[in-house]
Tab-separated table of C-alpha atoms in Angstrom:
chain	number	residue	atom	x	y	z
X	164	UNK	CA	-110.304	4.510	32.301
X	165	UNK	CA	-108.673	1.700	30.095
X	166	UNK	CA	-107.739	4.429	27.831
X	167	UNK	CA	-106.216	6.584	30.451
X	168	UNK	CA	-104.335	3.750	31.381
X	169	UNK	CA	-102.738	2.817	28.185
X	170	UNK	CA	-101.707	6.492	27.652
X	171	UNK	CA	-99.902	6.116	31.425
X	172	UNK	CA	-98.222	3.152	29.723
X	173	UNK	CA	-97.224	4.682	26.490
X	174	UNK	CA	-95.372	8.010	28.748
X	175	UNK	CA	-93.885	5.907	30.540
X	176	UNK	CA	-92.167	4.011	27.959
X	177	UNK	CA	-91.266	6.841	26.492
X	178	UNK	CA	-89.816	8.903	29.621
X	179	UNK	CA	-87.647	5.308	29.923
X	180	UNK	CA	-86.417	5.854	26.040
X	181	UNK	CA	-85.442	9.387	26.512
X	182	UNK	CA	-83.585	8.576	29.743
X	183	UNK	CA	-82.337	5.387	28.287
X	184	UNK	CA	-80.802	6.901	24.844
X	185	UNK	CA	-78.258	9.416	26.364
X	186	UNK	CA	-76.550	6.556	28.128
X	187	UNK	CA	-76.174	4.956	25.551
X	188	UNK	CA	-74.839	7.456	23.454
X	189	UNK	CA	-72.396	7.926	26.488
X	190	UNK	CA	-71.109	4.474	26.474
X	191	UNK	CA	-70.710	4.043	22.399
X	192	UNK	CA	-68.601	7.691	22.560
X	193	UNK	CA	-66.875	6.119	25.633
X	194	UNK	CA	-66.213	2.808	23.731
X	195	UNK	CA	-64.603	5.204	20.683
X	196	UNK	CA	-62.273	6.823	23.085
X	197	UNK	CA	-61.142	4.318	24.726
X	198	UNK	CA	-60.152	2.380	21.146
X	199	UNK	CA	-58.789	5.968	20.302
X	200	UNK	CA	-56.034	5.759	23.623
X	201	UNK	CA	-55.121	2.360	23.043
X	202	UNK	CA	-54.282	3.279	18.833
X	203	UNK	CA	-52.411	6.265	20.638
X	204	UNK	CA	-50.256	4.212	22.725
X	205	UNK	CA	-49.868	1.966	20.379
X	206	UNK	CA	-48.451	3.960	17.804
X	207	UNK	CA	-46.392	5.376	20.642
X	208	UNK	CA	-44.707	1.911	20.892
X	209	UNK	CA	-43.992	1.548	17.533
X	210	UNK	CA	-42.809	4.538	17.173
X	211	UNK	CA	-40.409	3.884	19.989
X	212	UNK	CA	-39.325	0.840	19.040
X	213	UNK	CA	-38.329	2.355	15.434
X	214	UNK	CA	-36.634	4.931	17.154
X	215	UNK	CA	-36.249	9.202	16.328
X	216	UNK	CA	-34.469	10.024	13.612
X	217	UNK	CA	-31.629	13.050	14.554
X	218	UNK	CA	-31.021	15.405	11.434
X	219	UNK	CA	-27.690	17.809	11.818
X	220	UNK	CA	-24.193	18.335	10.647
X	221	UNK	CA	-21.916	15.808	12.544
X	222	UNK	CA	-19.032	17.906	14.553
X	223	UNK	CA	-17.453	15.007	16.327
X	224	UNK	CA	-16.968	11.379	15.431
X	225	UNK	CA	-15.352	8.525	16.768
X	226	UNK	CA	-15.422	4.563	16.761
X	227	UNK	CA	-18.187	4.892	19.693
X	228	UNK	CA	-19.929	8.004	19.435
X	229	UNK	CA	-20.666	10.777	17.377
X	230	UNK	CA	-22.143	14.420	17.543
X	231	UNK	CA	-25.157	14.818	15.251
X	232	UNK	CA	-27.322	18.058	15.842
X	233	UNK	CA	-25.670	19.020	18.859
X	234	UNK	CA	-26.896	15.607	20.998
X	235	UNK	CA	-24.135	13.108	21.001
X	236	UNK	CA	-25.534	9.212	20.029
X	237	UNK	CA	-23.964	6.184	20.493
X	238	UNK	CA	-22.560	4.404	17.974
X	239	UNK	CA	-21.747	-0.054	17.769
X	240	UNK	CA	-20.494	-2.774	15.891
X	241	UNK	CA	-23.781	-3.337	15.054
X	242	UNK	CA	-24.803	0.398	13.405
X	243	UNK	CA	-24.786	0.578	10.004
X	244	UNK	CA	-23.590	3.606	8.450
X	245	UNK	CA	-23.981	4.416	4.920
X	246	UNK	CA	-23.209	7.177	2.411
X	247	UNK	CA	-25.605	6.246	-0.985
X	248	UNK	CA	-24.850	2.790	-1.527
X	249	UNK	CA	-21.589	2.493	-0.138
X	250	UNK	CA	-21.041	1.025	3.577
X	251	UNK	CA	-18.356	3.288	5.799
X	252	UNK	CA	-17.067	2.235	8.646
X	253	UNK	CA	-16.960	3.578	11.918
X	254	UNK	CA	-13.826	5.132	12.077
X	255	UNK	CA	-14.052	6.363	8.883
X	256	UNK	CA	-17.384	8.549	9.478
X	257	UNK	CA	-16.374	12.598	8.515
X	258	UNK	CA	-17.151	15.570	9.795
X	259	UNK	CA	-18.778	18.585	9.268
X	260	UNK	CA	-21.050	17.216	6.299
X	261	UNK	CA	-24.757	16.566	7.322
X	262	UNK	CA	-26.419	13.330	8.337
X	263	UNK	CA	-29.389	11.495	9.514
X	264	UNK	CA	-29.306	9.324	12.632
X	265	UNK	CA	-31.804	7.005	13.165
X	266	UNK	CA	-31.839	6.762	17.502
X	267	UNK	CA	-33.478	3.983	19.679
X	268	UNK	CA	-34.866	4.791	22.925
X	269	UNK	CA	-31.148	4.114	24.831
X	270	UNK	CA	-29.787	6.876	22.907
X	271	UNK	CA	-28.012	4.698	20.662
X	272	UNK	CA	-28.045	4.860	16.581
X	273	UNK	CA	-29.412	2.156	14.618
X	274	UNK	CA	-28.350	3.323	11.436
X	275	UNK	CA	-26.722	6.725	10.249
X	276	UNK	CA	-27.133	8.036	6.448
X	277	UNK	CA	-24.183	10.346	5.425
X	278	UNK	CA	-25.455	13.161	2.623
X	279	UNK	CA	-22.082	13.723	2.016
X	280	UNK	CA	-18.577	12.583	2.160
X	281	UNK	CA	-15.103	14.014	0.904
X	282	UNK	CA	-13.530	10.723	0.938
X	283	UNK	CA	-15.488	8.801	-1.160
X	284	UNK	CA	-17.039	8.948	-4.261
X	285	UNK	CA	-20.763	9.026	-5.378
X	286	UNK	CA	-22.271	5.676	-7.113
X	287	UNK	CA	-20.294	2.505	-7.515
X	288	UNK	CA	-17.221	3.689	-10.220
X	289	UNK	CA	-15.645	7.229	-10.812
X	290	UNK	CA	-13.877	9.201	-13.230
X	291	UNK	CA	-10.726	11.615	-12.919
X	292	UNK	CA	-6.749	11.649	-13.383
X	293	UNK	CA	-4.647	8.938	-11.672
X	294	UNK	CA	-2.466	11.820	-9.322
X	295	UNK	CA	-0.511	8.865	-7.665
X	296	UNK	CA	-0.095	5.556	-7.081
X	297	UNK	CA	0.591	3.750	-4.025
X	298	UNK	CA	1.107	-0.245	-2.076
X	299	UNK	CA	-2.352	-0.008	-0.995
X	300	UNK	CA	-4.310	2.923	-2.321
X	301	UNK	CA	-4.578	5.078	-4.990
X	302	UNK	CA	-5.414	8.906	-5.319
X	303	UNK	CA	-7.859	9.986	-8.454
X	304	UNK	CA	-9.013	13.180	-8.760
X	305	UNK	CA	-10.126	14.416	-5.223
X	306	UNK	CA	-10.147	11.012	-3.519
X	307	UNK	CA	-7.587	8.767	-2.080
X	308	UNK	CA	-8.952	5.088	-2.116
X	309	UNK	CA	-7.578	1.745	-0.787
X	310	UNK	CA	-6.769	-0.802	-4.193
X	311	UNK	CA	-7.354	-3.839	-3.628
X	312	UNK	CA	-4.278	-6.571	-4.247
X	313	UNK	CA	-6.603	-8.229	-7.046
X	314	UNK	CA	-8.062	-5.353	-8.684
X	315	UNK	CA	-7.981	-5.752	-12.420
X	316	UNK	CA	-5.952	-2.652	-14.385
X	317	UNK	CA	-6.699	-2.554	-18.143
X	318	UNK	CA	-5.286	-0.295	-20.973
X	319	UNK	CA	-7.347	-1.299	-24.030
X	320	UNK	CA	-7.331	-5.145	-24.437
X	321	UNK	CA	-3.931	-5.348	-21.500
X	322	UNK	CA	-3.689	-6.461	-17.936
X	323	UNK	CA	-1.684	-4.299	-16.381
X	324	UNK	CA	0.121	-4.596	-12.813
X	325	UNK	CA	-0.540	-2.708	-10.065
X	326	UNK	CA	2.701	-1.528	-10.181
X	327	UNK	CA	2.583	-0.223	-13.746
X	328	UNK	CA	0.268	2.116	-13.237
X	329	UNK	CA	1.006	5.305	-14.844
X	330	UNK	CA	0.054	8.576	-12.602
X	331	UNK	CA	-1.150	12.277	-14.782
X	332	UNK	CA	-3.748	9.784	-17.192
X	333	UNK	CA	-7.625	10.055	-16.674
X	334	UNK	CA	-9.059	6.518	-15.801
X	335	UNK	CA	-11.852	5.519	-14.517
X	336	UNK	CA	-12.065	3.077	-11.341
X	337	UNK	CA	-14.958	0.314	-10.166
X	338	UNK	CA	-15.690	0.107	-5.687
X	339	UNK	CA	-17.136	-2.037	-4.214
X	340	UNK	CA	-19.687	-1.861	-0.813
X	341	UNK	CA	-17.044	-1.230	1.293
X	342	UNK	CA	-15.239	1.816	-1.348
X	343	UNK	CA	-12.263	-0.433	-1.927
X	344	UNK	CA	-11.111	-0.032	-5.665
X	345	UNK	CA	-11.932	-3.261	-7.830
X	346	UNK	CA	-10.984	-2.071	-10.898
X	347	UNK	CA	-8.912	0.449	-13.244
X	348	UNK	CA	-9.581	1.227	-16.842
X	349	UNK	CA	-6.909	3.874	-18.465
X	350	UNK	CA	-8.809	6.102	-21.025
X	351	UNK	CA	-4.229	6.508	-22.097
X	352	UNK	CA	-0.880	4.837	-21.077
X	353	UNK	CA	2.322	6.267	-21.772
X	354	UNK	CA	4.386	3.766	-21.515
X	355	UNK	CA	2.218	1.386	-23.460
X	356	UNK	CA	0.434	1.051	-27.219
X	357	UNK	CA	-3.167	0.474	-27.613
X	358	UNK	CA	-3.734	-2.288	-29.283
X	359	UNK	CA	-2.132	-5.737	-29.974
X	360	UNK	CA	0.543	-4.341	-32.550
X	361	UNK	CA	2.622	-0.973	-32.850
X	362	UNK	CA	4.331	0.176	-35.851
X	363	UNK	CA	6.821	3.065	-35.174
X	364	UNK	CA	11.111	3.712	-35.831
X	365	UNK	CA	13.418	1.525	-33.979
X	366	UNK	CA	15.170	3.708	-31.346
X	367	UNK	CA	17.167	1.466	-29.173
X	368	UNK	CA	17.505	-2.558	-28.533
X	369	UNK	CA	18.967	-3.338	-25.918
X	370	UNK	CA	19.167	-7.211	-24.357
X	371	UNK	CA	15.998	-8.078	-22.944
X	372	UNK	CA	14.327	-4.685	-24.207
X	373	UNK	CA	13.371	-2.558	-27.417
X	374	UNK	CA	12.294	1.292	-28.056
X	375	UNK	CA	10.137	1.688	-30.963
X	376	UNK	CA	8.473	4.953	-31.771
X	377	UNK	CA	8.020	6.817	-27.798
X	378	UNK	CA	7.927	3.647	-26.173
X	379	UNK	CA	9.990	1.195	-24.686
X	380	UNK	CA	8.840	-2.675	-24.396
X	381	UNK	CA	10.462	-5.789	-22.793
X	382	UNK	CA	11.523	-8.217	-25.371
X	383	UNK	CA	9.924	-11.441	-25.028
X	384	UNK	CA	12.516	-14.515	-24.973
X	385	UNK	CA	11.124	-15.934	-27.769
X	386	UNK	CA	10.471	-13.118	-29.545
X	387	UNK	CA	10.792	-13.496	-33.614
X	388	UNK	CA	12.748	-11.026	-36.027
X	389	UNK	CA	11.303	-10.901	-39.454
X	390	UNK	CA	12.740	-9.562	-42.621
X	391	UNK	CA	10.699	-10.585	-45.758
X	392	UNK	CA	11.940	-14.289	-45.137
X	393	UNK	CA	14.387	-13.884	-42.629
X	394	UNK	CA	14.322	-15.021	-39.609
X	395	UNK	CA	16.687	-12.975	-37.036
X	396	UNK	CA	18.351	-13.025	-33.710
X	397	UNK	CA	17.147	-10.057	-31.287
X	398	UNK	CA	20.429	-8.871	-31.435
X	399	UNK	CA	20.780	-8.620	-35.356
X	400	UNK	CA	17.626	-5.715	-35.041
X	401	UNK	CA	18.692	-2.513	-36.958
X	402	UNK	CA	18.183	0.482	-35.466
X	403	UNK	CA	16.704	3.596	-37.466
X	404	UNK	CA	14.641	1.238	-39.765
X	405	UNK	CA	10.434	1.481	-39.403
X	406	UNK	CA	9.110	-1.757	-38.182
X	407	UNK	CA	5.698	-2.940	-36.758
X	408	UNK	CA	6.144	-4.962	-33.425
X	409	UNK	CA	3.288	-7.249	-31.846
X	410	UNK	CA	2.688	-6.999	-28.125
X	411	UNK	CA	1.631	-9.791	-25.872
X	412	UNK	CA	-0.798	-10.197	-23.177
X	413	UNK	CA	2.053	-9.571	-20.394
X	414	UNK	CA	3.402	-6.377	-22.477
X	415	UNK	CA	6.047	-8.122	-24.187
X	416	UNK	CA	7.449	-7.392	-28.034
X	417	UNK	CA	6.629	-11.278	-29.386
X	418	UNK	CA	7.261	-9.782	-32.861
X	419	UNK	CA	9.261	-7.785	-34.569
X	420	UNK	CA	8.802	-6.885	-38.338
X	421	UNK	CA	10.788	-4.867	-40.055
X	422	UNK	CA	10.206	-2.389	-43.480
X	423	UNK	CA	13.765	-2.389	-43.748
X	424	UNK	CA	17.079	-3.681	-43.221
X	425	UNK	CA	20.523	-1.970	-44.381
X	426	UNK	CA	22.514	-4.840	-43.160
X	427	UNK	CA	20.178	-7.821	-45.571
X	428	UNK	CA	18.765	-7.564	-49.012
X	429	UNK	CA	14.946	-8.315	-49.845
X	430	UNK	CA	15.409	-11.735	-50.793
X	431	UNK	CA	17.699	-14.452	-50.073
X	432	UNK	CA	18.618	-14.970	-53.405
X	433	UNK	CA	21.434	-11.786	-54.165
X	434	UNK	CA	23.596	-11.619	-57.647
X	435	UNK	CA	25.957	-8.522	-57.901
X	436	UNK	CA	29.479	-7.341	-57.732
X	437	UNK	CA	32.353	-8.350	-55.007
X	438	UNK	CA	33.321	-5.533	-53.292
X	439	UNK	CA	35.690	-7.107	-50.939
X	440	UNK	CA	36.137	-10.387	-49.197
X	441	UNK	CA	37.445	-11.342	-45.645
X	442	UNK	CA	38.199	-14.102	-43.650
X	443	UNK	CA	34.539	-15.109	-43.284
X	444	UNK	CA	32.606	-12.022	-45.053
X	445	UNK	CA	31.866	-11.339	-48.671
X	446	UNK	CA	30.631	-7.405	-49.088
X	447	UNK	CA	28.608	-8.086	-52.847
X	448	UNK	CA	26.202	-4.450	-54.376
X	449	UNK	CA	27.376	-3.129	-50.503
X	450	UNK	CA	25.687	-5.798	-48.470
X	451	UNK	CA	28.583	-7.176	-45.905
X	452	UNK	CA	27.274	-10.900	-45.538
X	453	UNK	CA	28.442	-13.500	-43.233
X	454	UNK	CA	29.530	-16.877	-44.867
X	455	UNK	CA	28.814	-20.447	-43.898
X	456	UNK	CA	31.966	-22.608	-42.936
X	457	UNK	CA	30.575	-25.085	-44.606
X	458	UNK	CA	28.850	-22.967	-47.506
X	459	UNK	CA	28.991	-23.757	-51.350
X	460	UNK	CA	31.537	-22.222	-53.159
X	461	UNK	CA	31.663	-22.994	-57.298
X	462	UNK	CA	32.752	-21.985	-60.648
X	463	UNK	CA	30.956	-23.907	-63.588
X	464	UNK	CA	30.615	-26.800	-60.901
X	465	UNK	CA	33.788	-26.639	-59.588
X	466	UNK	CA	34.409	-25.945	-56.259
X	467	UNK	CA	36.406	-22.699	-55.035
X	468	UNK	CA	37.715	-20.979	-51.962
X	469	UNK	CA	36.243	-18.001	-50.560
X	470	UNK	CA	40.365	-16.512	-50.478
X	471	UNK	CA	39.975	-17.279	-54.274
X	472	UNK	CA	37.406	-15.020	-54.983
X	473	UNK	CA	38.583	-11.765	-56.003
X	474	UNK	CA	36.932	-7.786	-55.844
X	475	UNK	CA	35.102	-7.289	-59.421
X	476	UNK	CA	33.545	-10.535	-59.779
X	477	UNK	CA	30.317	-11.345	-60.773
X	478	UNK	CA	28.687	-13.798	-58.558
X	479	UNK	CA	25.337	-15.167	-56.909
X	480	UNK	CA	24.336	-15.545	-53.287
X	481	UNK	CA	22.445	-18.063	-51.694
X	482	UNK	CA	21.196	-16.919	-48.240
X	483	UNK	CA	20.100	-19.230	-45.192
X	484	UNK	CA	16.798	-17.879	-42.934
X	485	UNK	CA	19.476	-15.687	-40.761
X	486	UNK	CA	21.238	-14.404	-43.073
X	487	UNK	CA	23.806	-16.671	-43.431
X	488	UNK	CA	25.185	-16.832	-47.298
X	489	UNK	CA	24.963	-20.591	-47.706
X	490	UNK	CA	26.328	-21.160	-51.654
X	491	UNK	CA	28.154	-18.772	-53.911
X	492	UNK	CA	28.123	-19.279	-57.591
X	493	UNK	CA	30.764	-17.623	-59.566
X	494	UNK	CA	29.404	-16.002	-63.090
X	495	UNK	CA	32.159	-14.017	-64.114
X	496	UNK	CA	34.886	-14.635	-63.037
X	497	UNK	CA	39.074	-12.852	-64.450
X	498	UNK	CA	38.786	-14.670	-67.496
X	499	UNK	CA	35.797	-13.933	-68.578
X	500	UNK	CA	35.543	-10.110	-68.411
X	501	UNK	CA	33.186	-9.124	-70.892
X	502	UNK	CA	31.615	-11.918	-71.837
X	503	UNK	CA	28.121	-12.722	-70.852
X	504	UNK	CA	27.027	-13.807	-67.484
X	505	UNK	CA	26.009	-17.489	-67.227
X	506	UNK	CA	22.717	-18.531	-66.024
């Protein structure tokens, strides 16, 4: 009897457990489903807050809206428009180019990424041939770009003013994030020699400029003209001779070193035969030289007048740094023709 009672109790417990297990299982499944549903809703909300992406070709653009992939979305002052690392102004959005627009739940573009832009070179710099230069822009290669008034223009170690940028030469421009040219590096310049000096034949000399070789350069007001021991004024620079010019950072010639001068001997001392004598000049061995009014003229220690010197006399001249005769020593006069010269 007791045994039957125990068997009955065990059977009842088994039935209760059997019916309870599905309920517990159902309860667990319901909890998992609820969590998944909650996660899905959260993900949808996050997706909505981050916006959706539209891909396609921009067919229309204005300062307030663009049409991309057939859908028009609003843009505003807070919309970021990019082409690589460049920021593009709303009014400069190109059409006919592929792009990706990130749009929020209200249909406004948060960000527009251009995949192409025919008006802006890719990257922080661009190389090409300069086709035109205007007051505020420069055309290089296929691009016409705004140039900063403070842009640095370099050719070698030289700084060039914006107005002096040449056309038809290859250059490299540097761009800031707003696509403005901040620097120009010229690879050549037909108007300026490269480096601090240049050597060539003097073709012309004007009051404020000099032509050496292919270049016409401004003369510094403090220019130094040198020929051996002589220092000459700019007005005395001869033509057709080889010279080396030194160029300052302001592109003016600060020094002219002559390799030859048909008007001057190679040293300040000259001895030779007199061919002619003028009122203030003397010609010796082909050089016609100005005579200083206070020049010392002597013959064997005795003073002599310039006008008394005759052609054929042997004289020794001493010149100043400017090429003016400051001393004349008559070494052989008419009385001593044929005699040995004094030293």
